[in-house]
mmCIF file of C-alpha atoms in Angstrom:
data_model
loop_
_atom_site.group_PDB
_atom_site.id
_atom_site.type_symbol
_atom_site.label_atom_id
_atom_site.label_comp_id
_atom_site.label_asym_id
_atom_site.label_seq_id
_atom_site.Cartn_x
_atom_site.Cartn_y
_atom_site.Cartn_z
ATOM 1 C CA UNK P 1 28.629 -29.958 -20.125
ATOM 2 C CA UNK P 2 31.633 -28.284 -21.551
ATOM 3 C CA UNK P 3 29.422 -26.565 -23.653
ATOM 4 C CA UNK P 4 28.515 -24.325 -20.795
ATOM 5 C CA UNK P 5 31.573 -24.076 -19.836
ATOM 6 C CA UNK P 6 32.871 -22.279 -22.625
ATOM 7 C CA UNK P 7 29.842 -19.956 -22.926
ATOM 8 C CA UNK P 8 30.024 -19.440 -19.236
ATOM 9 C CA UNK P 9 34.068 -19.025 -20.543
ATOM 10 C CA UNK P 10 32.673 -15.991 -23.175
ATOM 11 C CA UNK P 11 30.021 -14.012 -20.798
ATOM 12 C CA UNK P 12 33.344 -13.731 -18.241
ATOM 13 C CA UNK P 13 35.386 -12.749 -20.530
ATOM 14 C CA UNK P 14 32.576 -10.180 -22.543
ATOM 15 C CA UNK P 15 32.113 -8.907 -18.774
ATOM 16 C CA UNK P 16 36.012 -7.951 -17.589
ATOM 17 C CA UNK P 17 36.374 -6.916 -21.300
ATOM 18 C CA UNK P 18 33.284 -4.526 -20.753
ATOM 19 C CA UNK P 19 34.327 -2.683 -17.376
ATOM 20 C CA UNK P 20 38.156 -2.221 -18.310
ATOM 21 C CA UNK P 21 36.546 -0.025 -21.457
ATOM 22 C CA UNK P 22 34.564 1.669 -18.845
ATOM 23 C CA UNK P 23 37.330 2.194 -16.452
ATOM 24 C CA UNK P 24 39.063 4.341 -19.856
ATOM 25 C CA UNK P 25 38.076 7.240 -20.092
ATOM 26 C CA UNK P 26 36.648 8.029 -23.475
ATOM 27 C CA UNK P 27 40.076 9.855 -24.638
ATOM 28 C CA UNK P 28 42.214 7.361 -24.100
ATOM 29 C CA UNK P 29 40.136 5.095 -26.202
ATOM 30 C CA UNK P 30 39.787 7.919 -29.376
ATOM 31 C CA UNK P 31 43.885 7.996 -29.080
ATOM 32 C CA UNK P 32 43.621 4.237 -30.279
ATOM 33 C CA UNK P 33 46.284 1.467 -29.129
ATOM 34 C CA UNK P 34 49.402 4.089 -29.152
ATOM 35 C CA UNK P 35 48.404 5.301 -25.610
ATOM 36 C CA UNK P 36 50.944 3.859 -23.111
ATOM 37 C CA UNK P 37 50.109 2.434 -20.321
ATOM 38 C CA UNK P 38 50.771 5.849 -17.779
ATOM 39 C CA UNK P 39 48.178 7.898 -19.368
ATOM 40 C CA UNK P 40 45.385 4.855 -19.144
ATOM 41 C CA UNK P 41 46.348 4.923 -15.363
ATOM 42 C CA UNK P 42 46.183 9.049 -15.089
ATOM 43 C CA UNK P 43 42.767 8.341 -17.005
ATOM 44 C CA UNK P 44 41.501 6.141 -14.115
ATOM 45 C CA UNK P 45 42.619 8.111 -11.488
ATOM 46 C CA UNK P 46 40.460 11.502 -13.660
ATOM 47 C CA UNK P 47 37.732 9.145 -13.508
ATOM 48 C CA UNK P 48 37.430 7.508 -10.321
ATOM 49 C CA UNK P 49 38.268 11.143 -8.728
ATOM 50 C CA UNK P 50 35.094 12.054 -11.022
ATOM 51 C CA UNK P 51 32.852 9.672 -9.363
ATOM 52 C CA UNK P 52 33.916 10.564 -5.744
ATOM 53 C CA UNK P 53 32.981 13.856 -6.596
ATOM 54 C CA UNK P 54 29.445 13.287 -7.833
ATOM 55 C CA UNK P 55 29.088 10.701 -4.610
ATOM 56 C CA UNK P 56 30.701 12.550 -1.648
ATOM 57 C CA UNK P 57 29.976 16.306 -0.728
ATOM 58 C CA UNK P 58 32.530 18.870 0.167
ATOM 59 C CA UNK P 59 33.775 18.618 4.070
ATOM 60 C CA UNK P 60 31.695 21.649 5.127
ATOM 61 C CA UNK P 61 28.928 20.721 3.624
ATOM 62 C CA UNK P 62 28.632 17.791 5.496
ATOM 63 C CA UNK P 63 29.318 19.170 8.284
ATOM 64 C CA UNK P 64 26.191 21.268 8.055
ATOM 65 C CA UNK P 65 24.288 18.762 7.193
ATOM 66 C CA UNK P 66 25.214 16.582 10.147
ATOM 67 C CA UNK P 67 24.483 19.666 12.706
ATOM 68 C CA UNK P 68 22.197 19.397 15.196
ATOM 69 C CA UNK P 69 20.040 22.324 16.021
ATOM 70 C CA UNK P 70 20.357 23.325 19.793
ATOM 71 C CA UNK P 71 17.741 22.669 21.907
ATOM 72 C CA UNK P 72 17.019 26.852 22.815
ATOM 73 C CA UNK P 73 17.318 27.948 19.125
ATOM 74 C CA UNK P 74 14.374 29.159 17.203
ATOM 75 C CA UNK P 75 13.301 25.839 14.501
ATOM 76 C CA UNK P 76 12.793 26.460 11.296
ATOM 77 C CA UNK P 77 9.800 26.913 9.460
ATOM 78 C CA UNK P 78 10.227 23.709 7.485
ATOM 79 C CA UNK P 79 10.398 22.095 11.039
ATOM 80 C CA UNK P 80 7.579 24.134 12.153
ATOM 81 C CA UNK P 81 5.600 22.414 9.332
ATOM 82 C CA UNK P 82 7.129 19.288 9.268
ATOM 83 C CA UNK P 83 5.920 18.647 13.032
ATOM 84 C CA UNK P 84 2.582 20.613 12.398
ATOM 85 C CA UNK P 85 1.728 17.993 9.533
ATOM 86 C CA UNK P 86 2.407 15.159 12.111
ATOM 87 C CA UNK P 87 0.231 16.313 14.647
ATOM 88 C CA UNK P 88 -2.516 16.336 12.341
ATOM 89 C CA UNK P 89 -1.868 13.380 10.797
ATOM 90 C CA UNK P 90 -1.852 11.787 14.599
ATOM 91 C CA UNK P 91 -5.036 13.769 15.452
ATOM 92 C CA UNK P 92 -6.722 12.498 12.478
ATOM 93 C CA UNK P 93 -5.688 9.176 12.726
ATOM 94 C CA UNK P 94 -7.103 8.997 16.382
ATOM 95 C CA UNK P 95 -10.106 10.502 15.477
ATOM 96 C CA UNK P 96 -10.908 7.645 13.235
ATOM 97 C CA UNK P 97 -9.756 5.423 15.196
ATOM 98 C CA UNK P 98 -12.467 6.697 18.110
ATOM 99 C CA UNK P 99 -14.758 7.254 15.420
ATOM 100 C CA UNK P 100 -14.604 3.869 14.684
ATOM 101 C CA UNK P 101 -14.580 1.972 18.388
ATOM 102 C CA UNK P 102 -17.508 4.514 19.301
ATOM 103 C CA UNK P 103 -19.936 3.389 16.307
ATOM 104 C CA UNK P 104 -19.066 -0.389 17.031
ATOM 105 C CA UNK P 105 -20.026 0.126 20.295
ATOM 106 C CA UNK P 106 -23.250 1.839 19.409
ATOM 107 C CA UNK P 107 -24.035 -1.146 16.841
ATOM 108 C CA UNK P 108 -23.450 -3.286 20.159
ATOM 109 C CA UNK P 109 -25.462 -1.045 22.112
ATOM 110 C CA UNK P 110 -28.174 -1.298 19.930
ATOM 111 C CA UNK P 111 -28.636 -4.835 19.019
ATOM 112 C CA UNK P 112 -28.360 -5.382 22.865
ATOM 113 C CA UNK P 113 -31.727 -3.062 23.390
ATOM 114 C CA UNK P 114 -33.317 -4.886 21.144
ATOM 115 C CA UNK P 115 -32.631 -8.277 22.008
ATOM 116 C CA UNK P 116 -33.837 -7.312 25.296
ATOM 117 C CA UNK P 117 -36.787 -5.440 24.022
ATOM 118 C CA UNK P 118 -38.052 -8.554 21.984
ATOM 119 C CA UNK P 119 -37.206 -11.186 25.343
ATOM 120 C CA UNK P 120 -39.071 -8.295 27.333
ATOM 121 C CA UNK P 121 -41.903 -8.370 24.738
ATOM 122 C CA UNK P 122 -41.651 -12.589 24.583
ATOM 123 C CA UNK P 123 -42.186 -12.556 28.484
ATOM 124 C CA UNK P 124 -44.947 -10.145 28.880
ATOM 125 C CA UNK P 125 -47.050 -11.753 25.677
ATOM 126 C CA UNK P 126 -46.969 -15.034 27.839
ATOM 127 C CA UNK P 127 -47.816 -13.843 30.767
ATOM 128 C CA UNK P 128 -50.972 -12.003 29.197
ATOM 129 C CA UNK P 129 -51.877 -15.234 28.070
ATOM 130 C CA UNK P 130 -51.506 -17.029 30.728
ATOM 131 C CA UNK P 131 -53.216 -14.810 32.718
ATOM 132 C CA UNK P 132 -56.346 -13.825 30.354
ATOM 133 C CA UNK P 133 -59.533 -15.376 32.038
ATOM 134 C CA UNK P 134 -61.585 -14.885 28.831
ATOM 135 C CA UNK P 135 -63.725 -12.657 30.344
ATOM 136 C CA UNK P 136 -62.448 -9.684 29.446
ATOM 137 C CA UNK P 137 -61.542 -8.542 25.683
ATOM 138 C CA UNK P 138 -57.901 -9.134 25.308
ATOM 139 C CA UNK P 139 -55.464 -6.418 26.307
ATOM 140 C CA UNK P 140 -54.784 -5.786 22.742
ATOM 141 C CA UNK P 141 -58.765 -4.446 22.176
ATOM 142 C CA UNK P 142 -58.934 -2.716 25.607
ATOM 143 C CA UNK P 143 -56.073 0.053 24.829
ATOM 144 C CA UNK P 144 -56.968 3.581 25.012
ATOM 145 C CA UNK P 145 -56.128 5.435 21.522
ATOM 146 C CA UNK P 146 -54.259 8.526 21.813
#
């Protein structure tokens, strides 16, 4: 147990000691251990005003960005296409979707004709032969070719 203590000791330690060096900025660690302690805290403040830089825009930028476009003024054409692109996208999606419900209802459709077709055929065969007095050639013989 106290063996992963003190390796849990050395990654904590190899951690802090790894983000104060990148905290410095790479000057103030070529100027060696003779820097005081004011320029390591002008170096952070270069630094962290570095990163704000590269993460937040200027003021008027953003304000553009976050501008709505009024509802009477002309859209642009990246709008135009944006929109354009969605209505087709919708269109096609709801044409395959009625594609779709309009050949599964054909299937249905079908199999339904010719379930009824064979009961219709079932029916009429036994009533033929219930009614054939043996007389007669069967109606199957009697039919007039075409």
């Amino acid at each position: 147990m106290a063996w992963r203590q003190l390796l849990l000791a050395c990654c904590l330690s190899a951690a802090v000691l790894l983000t104060t060096l990148m905290l410095c900025s790479p000057t103030s660690l070529q100027e060696g251990a003779g820097a005081s302690v004011g320029t390591q805290q002008e170096a952070g403040q270069d630094v962290r005003e570095d990163v704000e830089q590269k993460i937040f825009m200027q003021e008027s930028d953003a304000s553009n960005f976050l501008k709505r476009r009024g509802k009477r003024s002309p859209k642009s054409q990246d709008e135009v296409n944006a929109e354009n692109r969605q209505k087709l996208r919708a269109n096609e999606l709801r044409r395959a979707y009625y594609e779709e419900q309009r050949n599964e209802f054909e299937n249905f459709v079908e199999e339904q004709n010719d379930e009824q077709e064979a009961r219709s055929r079932e029916a009429i065969e036994q009533w033929r032969q219930w009614h054939y007095d043996g007389l007669h050639p069967s109606y199957l013989y009697n039919r007039h070719h075409i």
